[in-house]
Coordinates of C-alpha atoms and ligand atoms in Angstrom, one line a residue:
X1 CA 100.0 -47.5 -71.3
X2 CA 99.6 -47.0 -74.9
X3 CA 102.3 -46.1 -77.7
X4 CA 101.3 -43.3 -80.0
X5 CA 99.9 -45.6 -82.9
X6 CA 97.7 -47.4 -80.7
X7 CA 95.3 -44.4 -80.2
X8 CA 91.7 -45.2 -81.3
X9 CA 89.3 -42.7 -82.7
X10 CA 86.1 -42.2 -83.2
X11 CA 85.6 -38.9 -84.9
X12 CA 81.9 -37.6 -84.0
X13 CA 81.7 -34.3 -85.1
X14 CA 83.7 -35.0 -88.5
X15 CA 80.7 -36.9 -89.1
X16 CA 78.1 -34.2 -88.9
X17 CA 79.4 -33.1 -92.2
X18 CA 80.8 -30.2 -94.4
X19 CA 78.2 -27.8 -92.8
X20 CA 80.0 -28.0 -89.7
X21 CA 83.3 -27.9 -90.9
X22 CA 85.8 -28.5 -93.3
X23 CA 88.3 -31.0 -94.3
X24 CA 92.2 -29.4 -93.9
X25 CA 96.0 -31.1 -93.4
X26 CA 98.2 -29.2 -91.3
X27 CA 100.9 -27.6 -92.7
X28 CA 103.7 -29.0 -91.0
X29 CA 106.4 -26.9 -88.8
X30 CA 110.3 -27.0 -90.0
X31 CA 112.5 -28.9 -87.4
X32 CA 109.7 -29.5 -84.9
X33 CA 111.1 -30.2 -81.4
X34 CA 109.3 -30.5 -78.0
X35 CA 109.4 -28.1 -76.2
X36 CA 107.0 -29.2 -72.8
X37 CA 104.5 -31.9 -72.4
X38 CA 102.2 -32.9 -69.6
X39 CA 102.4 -36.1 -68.5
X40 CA 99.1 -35.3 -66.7
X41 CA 97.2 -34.6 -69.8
X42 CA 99.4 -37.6 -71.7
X43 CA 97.6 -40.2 -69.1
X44 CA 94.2 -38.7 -70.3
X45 CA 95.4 -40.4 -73.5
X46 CA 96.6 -44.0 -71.6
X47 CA 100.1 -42.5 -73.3
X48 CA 103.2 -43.8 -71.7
X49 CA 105.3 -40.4 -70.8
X50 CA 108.3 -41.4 -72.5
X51 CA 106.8 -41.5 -75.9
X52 CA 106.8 -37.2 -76.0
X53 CA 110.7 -37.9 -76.0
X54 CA 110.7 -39.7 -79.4
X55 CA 111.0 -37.9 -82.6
X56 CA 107.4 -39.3 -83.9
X57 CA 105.4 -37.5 -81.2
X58 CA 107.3 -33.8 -82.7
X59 CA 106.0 -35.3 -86.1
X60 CA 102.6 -35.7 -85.0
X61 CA 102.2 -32.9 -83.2
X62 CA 104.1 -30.4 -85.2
X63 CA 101.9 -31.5 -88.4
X64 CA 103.9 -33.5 -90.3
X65 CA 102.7 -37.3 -90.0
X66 CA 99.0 -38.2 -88.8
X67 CA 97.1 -41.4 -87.8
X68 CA 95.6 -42.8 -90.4
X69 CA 91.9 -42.8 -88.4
X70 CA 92.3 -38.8 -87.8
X71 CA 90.6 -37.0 -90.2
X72 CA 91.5 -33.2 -89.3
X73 CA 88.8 -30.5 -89.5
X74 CA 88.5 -27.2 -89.4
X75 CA 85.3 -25.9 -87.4
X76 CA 83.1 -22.9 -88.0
X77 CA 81.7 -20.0 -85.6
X78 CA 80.9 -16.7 -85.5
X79 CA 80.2 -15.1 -82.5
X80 CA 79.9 -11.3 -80.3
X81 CA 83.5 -10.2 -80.4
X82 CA 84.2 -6.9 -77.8
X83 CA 80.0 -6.6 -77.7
X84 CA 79.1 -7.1 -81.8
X85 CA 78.7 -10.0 -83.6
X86 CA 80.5 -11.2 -86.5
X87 CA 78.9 -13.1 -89.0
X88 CA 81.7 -15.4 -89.5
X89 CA 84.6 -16.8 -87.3
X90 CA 86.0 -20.6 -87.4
X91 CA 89.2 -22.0 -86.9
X92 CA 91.3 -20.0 -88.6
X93 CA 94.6 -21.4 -87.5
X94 CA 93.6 -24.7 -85.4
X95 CA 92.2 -27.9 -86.2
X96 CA 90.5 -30.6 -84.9
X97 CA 92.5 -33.7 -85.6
X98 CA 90.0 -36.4 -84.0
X99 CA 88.2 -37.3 -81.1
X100 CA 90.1 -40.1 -78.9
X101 CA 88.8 -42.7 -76.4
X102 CA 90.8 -43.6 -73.7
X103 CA 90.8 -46.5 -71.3
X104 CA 87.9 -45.5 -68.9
X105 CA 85.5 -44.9 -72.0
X106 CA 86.2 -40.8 -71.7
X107 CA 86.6 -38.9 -75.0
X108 CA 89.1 -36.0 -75.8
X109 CA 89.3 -34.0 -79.0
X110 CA 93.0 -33.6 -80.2
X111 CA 92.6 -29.8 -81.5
X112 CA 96.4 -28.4 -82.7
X113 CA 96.7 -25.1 -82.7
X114 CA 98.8 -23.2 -85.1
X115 CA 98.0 -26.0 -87.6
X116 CA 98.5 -23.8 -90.6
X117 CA 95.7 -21.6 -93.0
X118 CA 92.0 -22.9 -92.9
X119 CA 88.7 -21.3 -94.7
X120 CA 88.7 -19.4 -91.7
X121 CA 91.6 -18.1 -91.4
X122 CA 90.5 -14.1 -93.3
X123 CA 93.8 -11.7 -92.5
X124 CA 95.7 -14.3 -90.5
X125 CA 98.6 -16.6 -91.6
X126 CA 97.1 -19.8 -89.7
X127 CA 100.2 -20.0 -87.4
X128 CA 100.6 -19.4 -83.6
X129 CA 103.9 -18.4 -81.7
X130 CA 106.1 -20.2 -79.5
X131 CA 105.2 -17.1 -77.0
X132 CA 101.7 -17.8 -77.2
X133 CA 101.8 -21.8 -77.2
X134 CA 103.8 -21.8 -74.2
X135 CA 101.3 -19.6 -72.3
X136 CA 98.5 -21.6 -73.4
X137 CA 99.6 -24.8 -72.4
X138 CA 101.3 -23.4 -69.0
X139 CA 97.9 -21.9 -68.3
X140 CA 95.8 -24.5 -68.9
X141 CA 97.8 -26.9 -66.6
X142 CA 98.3 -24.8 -64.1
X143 CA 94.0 -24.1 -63.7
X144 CA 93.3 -27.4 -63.9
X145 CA 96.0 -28.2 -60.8
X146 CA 94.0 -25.3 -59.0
X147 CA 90.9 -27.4 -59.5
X148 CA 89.3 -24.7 -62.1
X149 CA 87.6 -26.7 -64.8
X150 CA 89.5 -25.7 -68.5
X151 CA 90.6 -27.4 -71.9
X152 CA 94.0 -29.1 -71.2
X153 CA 97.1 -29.0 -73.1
X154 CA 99.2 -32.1 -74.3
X155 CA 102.1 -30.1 -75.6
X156 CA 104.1 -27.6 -77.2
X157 CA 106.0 -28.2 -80.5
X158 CA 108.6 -25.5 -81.4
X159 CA 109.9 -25.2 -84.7
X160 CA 112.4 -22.5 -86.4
X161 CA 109.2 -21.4 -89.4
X162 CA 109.3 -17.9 -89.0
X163 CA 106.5 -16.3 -87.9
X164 CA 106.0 -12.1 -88.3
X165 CA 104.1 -10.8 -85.3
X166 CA 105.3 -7.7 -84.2
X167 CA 108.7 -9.0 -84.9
X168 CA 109.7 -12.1 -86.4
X169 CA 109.0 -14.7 -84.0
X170 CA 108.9 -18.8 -84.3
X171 CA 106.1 -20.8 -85.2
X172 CA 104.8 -23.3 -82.5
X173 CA 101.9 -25.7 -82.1
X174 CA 99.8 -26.9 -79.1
X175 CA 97.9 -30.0 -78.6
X176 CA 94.8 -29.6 -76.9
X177 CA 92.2 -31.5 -74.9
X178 CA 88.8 -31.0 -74.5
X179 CA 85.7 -32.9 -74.6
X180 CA 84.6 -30.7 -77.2
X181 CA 85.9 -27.7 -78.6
X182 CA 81.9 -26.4 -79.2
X183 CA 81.8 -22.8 -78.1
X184 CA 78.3 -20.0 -77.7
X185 CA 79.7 -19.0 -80.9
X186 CA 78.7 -22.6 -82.7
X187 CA 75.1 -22.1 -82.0
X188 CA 75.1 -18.4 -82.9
X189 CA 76.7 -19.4 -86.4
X190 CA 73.6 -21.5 -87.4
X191 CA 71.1 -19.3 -85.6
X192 CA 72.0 -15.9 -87.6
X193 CA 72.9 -17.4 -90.6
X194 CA 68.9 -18.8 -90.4
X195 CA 70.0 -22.6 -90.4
X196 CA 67.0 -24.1 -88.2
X197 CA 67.9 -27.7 -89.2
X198 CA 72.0 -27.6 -88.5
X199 CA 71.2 -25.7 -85.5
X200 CA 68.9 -29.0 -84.4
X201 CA 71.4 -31.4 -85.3
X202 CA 74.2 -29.2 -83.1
X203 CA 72.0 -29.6 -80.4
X204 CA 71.1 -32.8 -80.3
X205 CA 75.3 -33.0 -80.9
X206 CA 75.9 -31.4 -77.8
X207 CA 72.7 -33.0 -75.5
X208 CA 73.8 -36.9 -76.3
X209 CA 77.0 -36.4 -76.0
X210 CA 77.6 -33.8 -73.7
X211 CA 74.6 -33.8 -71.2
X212 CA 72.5 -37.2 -71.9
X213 CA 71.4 -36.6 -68.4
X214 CA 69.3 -33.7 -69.3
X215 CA 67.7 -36.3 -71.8
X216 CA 65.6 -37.8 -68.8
X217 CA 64.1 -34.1 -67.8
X218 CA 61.1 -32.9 -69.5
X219 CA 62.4 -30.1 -71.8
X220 CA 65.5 -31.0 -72.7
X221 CA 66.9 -28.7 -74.5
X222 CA 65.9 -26.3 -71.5
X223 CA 67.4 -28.4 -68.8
X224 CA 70.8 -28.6 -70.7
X225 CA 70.9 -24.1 -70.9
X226 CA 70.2 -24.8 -67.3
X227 CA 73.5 -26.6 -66.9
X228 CA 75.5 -24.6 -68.9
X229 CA 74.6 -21.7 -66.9
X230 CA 75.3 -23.3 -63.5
X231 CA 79.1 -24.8 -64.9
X232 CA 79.6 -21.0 -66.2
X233 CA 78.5 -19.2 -62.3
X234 CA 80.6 -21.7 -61.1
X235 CA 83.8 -21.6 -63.7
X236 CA 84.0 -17.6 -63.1
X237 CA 83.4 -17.9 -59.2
X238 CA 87.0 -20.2 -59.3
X239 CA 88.2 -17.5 -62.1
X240 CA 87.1 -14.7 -59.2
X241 CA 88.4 -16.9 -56.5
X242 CA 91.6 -17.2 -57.8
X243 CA 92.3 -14.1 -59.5
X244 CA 92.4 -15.3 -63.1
X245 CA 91.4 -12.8 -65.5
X246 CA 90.8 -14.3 -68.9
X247 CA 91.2 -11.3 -71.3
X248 CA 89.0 -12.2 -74.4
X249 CA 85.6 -13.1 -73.1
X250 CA 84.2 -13.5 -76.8
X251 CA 81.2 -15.7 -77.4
X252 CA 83.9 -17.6 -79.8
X253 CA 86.0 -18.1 -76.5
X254 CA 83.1 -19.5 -74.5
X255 CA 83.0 -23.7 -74.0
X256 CA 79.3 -25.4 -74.2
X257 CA 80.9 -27.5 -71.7
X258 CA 81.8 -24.3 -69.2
X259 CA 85.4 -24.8 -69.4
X260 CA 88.0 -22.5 -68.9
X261 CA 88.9 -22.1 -73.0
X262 CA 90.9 -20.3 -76.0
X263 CA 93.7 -18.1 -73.7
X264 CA 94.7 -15.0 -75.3
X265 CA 96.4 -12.5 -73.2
X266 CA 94.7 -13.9 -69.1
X267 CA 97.1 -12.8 -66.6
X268 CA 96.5 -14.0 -62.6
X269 CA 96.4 -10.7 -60.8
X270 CA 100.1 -10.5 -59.0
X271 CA 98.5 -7.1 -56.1
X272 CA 94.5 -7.4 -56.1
X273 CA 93.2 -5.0 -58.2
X274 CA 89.2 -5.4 -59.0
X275 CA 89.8 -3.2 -62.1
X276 CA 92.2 -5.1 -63.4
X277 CA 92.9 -5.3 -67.9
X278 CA 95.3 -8.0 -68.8
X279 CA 94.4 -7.5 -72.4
X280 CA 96.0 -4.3 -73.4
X281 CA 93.7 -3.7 -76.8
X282 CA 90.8 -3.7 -74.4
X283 CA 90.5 0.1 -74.1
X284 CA 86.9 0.1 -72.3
X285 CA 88.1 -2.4 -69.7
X286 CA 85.0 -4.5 -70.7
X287 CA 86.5 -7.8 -70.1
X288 CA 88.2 -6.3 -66.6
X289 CA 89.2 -8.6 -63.5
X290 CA 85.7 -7.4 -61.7
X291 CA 83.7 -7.2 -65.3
X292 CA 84.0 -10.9 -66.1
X293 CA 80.9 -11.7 -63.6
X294 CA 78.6 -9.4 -65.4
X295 CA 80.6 -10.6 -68.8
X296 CA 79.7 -14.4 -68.0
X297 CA 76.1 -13.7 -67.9
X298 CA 76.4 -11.2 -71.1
X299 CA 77.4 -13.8 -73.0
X300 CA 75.0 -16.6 -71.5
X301 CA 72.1 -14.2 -73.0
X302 CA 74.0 -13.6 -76.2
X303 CA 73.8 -18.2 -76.8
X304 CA 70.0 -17.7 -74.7
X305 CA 69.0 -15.5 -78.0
X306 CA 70.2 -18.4 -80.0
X307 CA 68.4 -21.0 -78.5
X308 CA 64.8 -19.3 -78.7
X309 CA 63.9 -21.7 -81.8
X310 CA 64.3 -24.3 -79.3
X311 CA 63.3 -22.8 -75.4
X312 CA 60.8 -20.2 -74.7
X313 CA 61.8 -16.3 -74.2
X314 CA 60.3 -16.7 -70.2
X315 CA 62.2 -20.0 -69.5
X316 CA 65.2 -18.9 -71.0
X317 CA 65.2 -15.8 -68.9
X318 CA 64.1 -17.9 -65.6
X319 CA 67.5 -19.9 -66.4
X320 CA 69.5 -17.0 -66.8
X321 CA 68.5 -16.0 -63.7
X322 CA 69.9 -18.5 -62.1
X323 CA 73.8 -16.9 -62.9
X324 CA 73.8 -14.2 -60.7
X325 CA 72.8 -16.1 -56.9
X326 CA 74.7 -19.6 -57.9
X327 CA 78.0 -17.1 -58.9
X328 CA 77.6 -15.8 -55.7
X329 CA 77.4 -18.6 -53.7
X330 CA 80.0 -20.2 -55.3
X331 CA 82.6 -17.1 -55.3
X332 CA 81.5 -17.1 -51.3
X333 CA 82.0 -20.8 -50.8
X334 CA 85.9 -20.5 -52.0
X335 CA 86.0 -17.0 -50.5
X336 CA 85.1 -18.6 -47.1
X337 CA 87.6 -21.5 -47.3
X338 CA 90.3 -19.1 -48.7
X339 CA 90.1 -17.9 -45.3
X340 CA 90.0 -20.7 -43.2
X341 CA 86.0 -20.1 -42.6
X342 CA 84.3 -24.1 -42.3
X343 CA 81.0 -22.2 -41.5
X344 CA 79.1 -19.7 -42.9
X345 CA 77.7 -16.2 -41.5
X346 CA 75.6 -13.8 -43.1
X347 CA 78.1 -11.2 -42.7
X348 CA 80.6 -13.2 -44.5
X349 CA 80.3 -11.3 -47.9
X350 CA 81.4 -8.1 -46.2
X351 CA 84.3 -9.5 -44.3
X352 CA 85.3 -10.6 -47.9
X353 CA 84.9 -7.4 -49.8
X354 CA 86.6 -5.5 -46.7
X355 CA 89.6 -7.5 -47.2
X356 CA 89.7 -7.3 -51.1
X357 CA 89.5 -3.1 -50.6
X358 CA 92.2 -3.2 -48.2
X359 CA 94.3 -5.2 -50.5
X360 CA 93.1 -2.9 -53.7
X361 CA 94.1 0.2 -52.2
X362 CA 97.5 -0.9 -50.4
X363 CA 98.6 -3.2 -53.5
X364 CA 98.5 -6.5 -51.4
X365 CA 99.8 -9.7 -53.5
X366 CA 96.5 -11.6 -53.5
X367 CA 98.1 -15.2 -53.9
X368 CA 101.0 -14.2 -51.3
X369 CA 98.5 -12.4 -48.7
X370 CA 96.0 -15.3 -48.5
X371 CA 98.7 -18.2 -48.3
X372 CA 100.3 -16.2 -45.5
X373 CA 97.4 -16.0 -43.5
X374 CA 97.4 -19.6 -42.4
X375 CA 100.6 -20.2 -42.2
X376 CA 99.8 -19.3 -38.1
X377 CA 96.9 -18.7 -35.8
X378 CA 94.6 -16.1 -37.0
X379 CA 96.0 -13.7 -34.5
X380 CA 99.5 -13.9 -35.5
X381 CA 99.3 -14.3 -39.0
X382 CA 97.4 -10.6 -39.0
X383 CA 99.8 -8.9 -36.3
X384 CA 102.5 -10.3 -39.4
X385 CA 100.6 -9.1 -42.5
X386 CA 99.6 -5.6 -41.3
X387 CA 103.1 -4.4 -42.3
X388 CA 101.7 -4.6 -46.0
X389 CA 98.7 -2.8 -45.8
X390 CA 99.3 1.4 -45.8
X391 CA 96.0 1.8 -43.8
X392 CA 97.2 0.0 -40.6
X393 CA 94.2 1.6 -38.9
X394 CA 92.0 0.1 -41.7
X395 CA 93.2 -3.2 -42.1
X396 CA 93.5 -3.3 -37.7
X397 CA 89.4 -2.7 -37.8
X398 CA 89.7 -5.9 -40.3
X399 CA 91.5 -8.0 -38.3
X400 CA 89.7 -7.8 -35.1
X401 CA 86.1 -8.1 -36.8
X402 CA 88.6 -11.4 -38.6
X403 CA 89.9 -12.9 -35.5
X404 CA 86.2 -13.0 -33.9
X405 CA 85.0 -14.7 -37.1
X406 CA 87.6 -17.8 -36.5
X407 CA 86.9 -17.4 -32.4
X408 CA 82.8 -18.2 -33.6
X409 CA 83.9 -20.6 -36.8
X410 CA 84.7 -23.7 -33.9
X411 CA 88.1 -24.4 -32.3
X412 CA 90.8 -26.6 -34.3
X413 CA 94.7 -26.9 -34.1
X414 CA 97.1 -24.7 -36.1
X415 CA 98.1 -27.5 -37.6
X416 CA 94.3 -28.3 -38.6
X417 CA 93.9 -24.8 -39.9
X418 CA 97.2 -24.6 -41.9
X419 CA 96.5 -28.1 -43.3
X420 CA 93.0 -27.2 -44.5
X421 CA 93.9 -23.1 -46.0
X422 CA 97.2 -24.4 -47.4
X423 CA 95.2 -26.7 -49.8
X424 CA 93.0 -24.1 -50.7
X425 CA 95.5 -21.1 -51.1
X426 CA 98.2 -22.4 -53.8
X427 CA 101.8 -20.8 -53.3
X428 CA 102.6 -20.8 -56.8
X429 CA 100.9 -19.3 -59.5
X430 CA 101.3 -18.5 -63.4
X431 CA 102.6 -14.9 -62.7
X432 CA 103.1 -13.6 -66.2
X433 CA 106.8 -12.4 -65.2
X434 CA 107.7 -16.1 -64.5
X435 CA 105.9 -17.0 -68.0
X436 CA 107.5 -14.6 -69.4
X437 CA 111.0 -15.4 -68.2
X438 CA 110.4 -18.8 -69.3
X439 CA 109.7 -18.0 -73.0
X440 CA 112.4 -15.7 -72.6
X441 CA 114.3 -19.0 -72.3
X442 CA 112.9 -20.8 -74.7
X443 CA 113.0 -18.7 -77.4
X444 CA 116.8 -18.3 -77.0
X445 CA 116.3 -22.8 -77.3
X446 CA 116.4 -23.3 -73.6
X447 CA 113.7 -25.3 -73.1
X448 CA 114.8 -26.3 -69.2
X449 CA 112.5 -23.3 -67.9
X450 CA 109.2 -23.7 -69.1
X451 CA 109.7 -27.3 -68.0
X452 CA 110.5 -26.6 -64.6
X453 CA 107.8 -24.1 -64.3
X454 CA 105.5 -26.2 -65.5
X455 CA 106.6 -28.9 -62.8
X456 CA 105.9 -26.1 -59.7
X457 CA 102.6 -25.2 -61.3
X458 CA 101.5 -29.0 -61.5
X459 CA 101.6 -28.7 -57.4
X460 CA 100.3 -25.6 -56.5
X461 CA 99.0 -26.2 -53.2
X462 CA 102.8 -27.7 -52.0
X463 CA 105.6 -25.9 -50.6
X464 CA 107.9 -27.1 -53.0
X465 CA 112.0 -27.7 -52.0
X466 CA 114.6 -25.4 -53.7
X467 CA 111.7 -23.4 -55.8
X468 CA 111.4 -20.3 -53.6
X469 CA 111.6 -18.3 -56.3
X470 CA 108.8 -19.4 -57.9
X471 CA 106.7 -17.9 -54.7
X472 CA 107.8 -14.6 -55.2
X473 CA 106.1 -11.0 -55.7
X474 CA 107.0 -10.0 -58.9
X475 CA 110.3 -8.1 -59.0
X476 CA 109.7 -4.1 -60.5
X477 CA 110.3 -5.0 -64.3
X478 CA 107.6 -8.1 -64.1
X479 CA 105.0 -5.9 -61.8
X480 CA 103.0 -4.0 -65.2
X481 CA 104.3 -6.3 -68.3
X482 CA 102.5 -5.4 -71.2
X483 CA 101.6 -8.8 -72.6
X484 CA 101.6 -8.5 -76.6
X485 CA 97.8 -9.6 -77.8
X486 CA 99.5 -10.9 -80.7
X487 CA 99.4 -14.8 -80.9
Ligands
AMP501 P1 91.1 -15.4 -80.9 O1 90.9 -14.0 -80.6 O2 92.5 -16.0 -80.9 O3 90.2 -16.3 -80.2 O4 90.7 -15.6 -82.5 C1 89.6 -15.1 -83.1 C2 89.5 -15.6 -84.5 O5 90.6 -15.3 -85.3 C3 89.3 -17.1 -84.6 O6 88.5 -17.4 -85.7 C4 90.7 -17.6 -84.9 O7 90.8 -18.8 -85.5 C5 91.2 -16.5 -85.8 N1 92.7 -16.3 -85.7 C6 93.4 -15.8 -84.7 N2 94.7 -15.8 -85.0 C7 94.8 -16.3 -86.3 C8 95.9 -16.5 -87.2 N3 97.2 -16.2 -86.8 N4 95.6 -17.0 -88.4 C9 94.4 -17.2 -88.8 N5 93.3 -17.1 -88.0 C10 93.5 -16.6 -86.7
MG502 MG1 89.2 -17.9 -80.1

């Protein structure tokens, strides 16, 4: 266990140089206070849990002391925003504090968001909200505890800075984790602005550090698109799986690394709905619930065009053809488990997508529904769950065509079957009326909410004691919340 001056760093991509990024202290938050912090992500650190309780750790993270080996950066990007690129994005409000090895040899950048004004900040004033903080960090703990790969958050520092959003609001910063906070949009930066020699060095970056094992194939360059193509099928299969809808499926959004990264206004779908828009500005529904599989291969082309000085047109397009069948057999992999399935059928797809219509048009809760279903034997669970569906008939024709698939899957106990759906099919989720009723919380200076919340979401998969609540269908003023796109 370490105390927070014994970090050590070794600051990689500060080293690239000033055509990367740029040199910029935060501008610290008045009164910073924690407001949550993982101890999760704190042992990624080898930090000892009861240091986020002492008045240094709101210094540090809420920009007002730093370690004398960080050396805080501000990154640049551009990327295809909504379909069109522009020319010049960056961190306009986060920065990159350092890059930090722990114990086992494993390196995490410290990035803190809502770190003040950068060269990159254009309209914006630099900050983030405590609204927006709490979400981020509550979201990314809560995918990483349903095993879907994302950036990590450390913590949320509230403050009383005033912020103007749509109202005034409080400024807040989050700490987050990643092994690198290189997006599509890094590579599309130094491919339009006709910068062949930065462009190299960012590659070889990203392949030593990132994927040396691609180093042993014979086009590396190639093998490591490859890579990042597979970890994206299979990142938006668990996205699918789960209902997660990110929102703000930029090329600036997308990890190299195929993590789950830069939340904006995601929501996890509360009744499945394949049509779903969490992000209200998005009039065209192009980063909808079903959209973001033919989204995650959209922007996959859009960082394919920028790697052409280094991979041929016909590779490149060979490797992008690889999203479409490994997202599907991923998506049918989880789909199949989510339903207690240990074998697979060739039918299997449309027992899926007859479920998910059902669901669609009777406003099933996803989360609830599949949990539910092994809580008994396939034959009672069903005669229980038809009560939701309005097309008795329909779902009826379902269950029987369901109940045969278990009959053929092989014969196990109840207990078996519970044991294996129930760690596949959390109980809790980040519903965005339980986010929101813990910012509400918060921003009133209860911080006792987003804490507990945080604590159910850690555990997903476990019926928790005394947090019944926390499994519920949203109650009729949480069902359609219009989350602000502000941050
Ligand atoms: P986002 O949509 O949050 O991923 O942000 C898109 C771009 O806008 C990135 O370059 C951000 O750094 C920048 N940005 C977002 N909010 C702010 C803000 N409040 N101040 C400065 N830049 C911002
Ligand atoms: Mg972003």
């Amino acid at each position: 266990m370490k105390a927070l001056d014994e970090l050590t760093f070794d600051n990689r991509f500060a080293r690239l140089g000033d055509a990367f990024s740029t040199h910029v202290l935060p501008e610290p938050l008045d009164e910073p206070r924690l407001v949550v912090a993982s101890k999760a992500a704190m042992a990624l650190l080898d930090l000892d849990p009861a240091v986020a309780e002492t008045p240094v750790f709101a210094e540090l993270f809420g920009g007002h002391k730093l370690w004398a080996e960080a050396e805080p950066r501000a990154m640049v990007y551009s990327g295809h925003q909504f379909g069109g690129y522009t020319p010049q994005l960056g961190d306009g409000r986060g920065l990159l504090l350092g890059e930090v090895y722990n114990e086992a040899g494993e390196h995490w950048d410290l990035h803190l968001k809502g770190a003040g004004m950068t060269p990159y900040s254009r309209m914006g004033d630099g900050r983030a909200v405590l609204r927006s903080s709490i979400r981020e960090f509550l979201a990314s703990e809560a995918l990483h505890a349903l095993g879907i790969p994302t950036s990590r958050a450390l913590c949320v520092i509230g403050s009383s800075t005033p912020v103007w959003r749509e109202k005034q609001e409080r400024g807040a910063m989050v700490l987050r984790l990643a092994h690198s906070h290189i997006r599509f949009g890094h590579f599309e930066y130094f491919y339009y602005t006709k910068k062949p020699e930065q462009q190299a060095e960012l590659a070889e970056h990203v392949l030593n550090l990132h994927y040396p094992e691609c180093r042993e194939q014979p086009e590396p360059y190639l093998a490591m698109f490859r890579e990042i193509v597979e970890r994206n099928a299979e990142m938006i299969a668990k996205w699918q799986a789960y209902g997660f809808c990110h929102g703000v499926m930029n090329t600036d959004n997308m990890s190299i690394l195929g993590i789950t990264f830069d939340f904006g206004p995601f929501a996890f779908l509360d009744d499945f709905d394949a049509h779903f828009i969490c992000n209200h500005s998005d009039h065209e529904g192009r980063y909808s619930f079903s959209n973001q599989v033919p989204i995650g291969q959209w922007n996959l082309s859009a960082l394919a065009q920028a790697l052409t000085p280094f991979i041929s047109i016909d590779a490149l397009k060979e490797a992008l053809g690889l999203y479409l069948p490994l997202y599907q057999a991923h998506y049918l992999d989880l789909m199949r488990r989510r339903l207690g399935l240990t074998t697979a059928e060739e039918d299997d797809q449309t027992l899926v997508e007859g479920l998910l219509k059902l669901m669609q048009s009777s406003g099933v809760d996803y989360t609830l529904f599949l949990r539910r279903l092994g809580d008994e034997s396939a034959a009672l669970a069903v005669a229980r769950l038809r009560d939701d569906f309005v097309d008795m008939a329909g779902f009826d024709a379902w269950a029987e065509r369901y109940k045969a698939r278990v009959a053929r899957d092989g014969d196990d106990t109840q207990e078996q079957r519970r044991a294996r759906m129930h760690a596949v099919n959390p109980l809790y989720i980040l519903r965005n009326y339980l986010a929101q009723n813990a910012i509400a919380a918060a921003e009133s200076g209860d911080y006792s909410e987003v804490r507990r919340l945080h604590e159910v979401l850690t555990k997903p998969f476990e019926e928790q004691a005394g947090m019944e609540q926390y499994a519920q269908r949203p109650p009729d003023w949480g069902k359609h919340l219009e989350i602000s796109c502000s941050s």
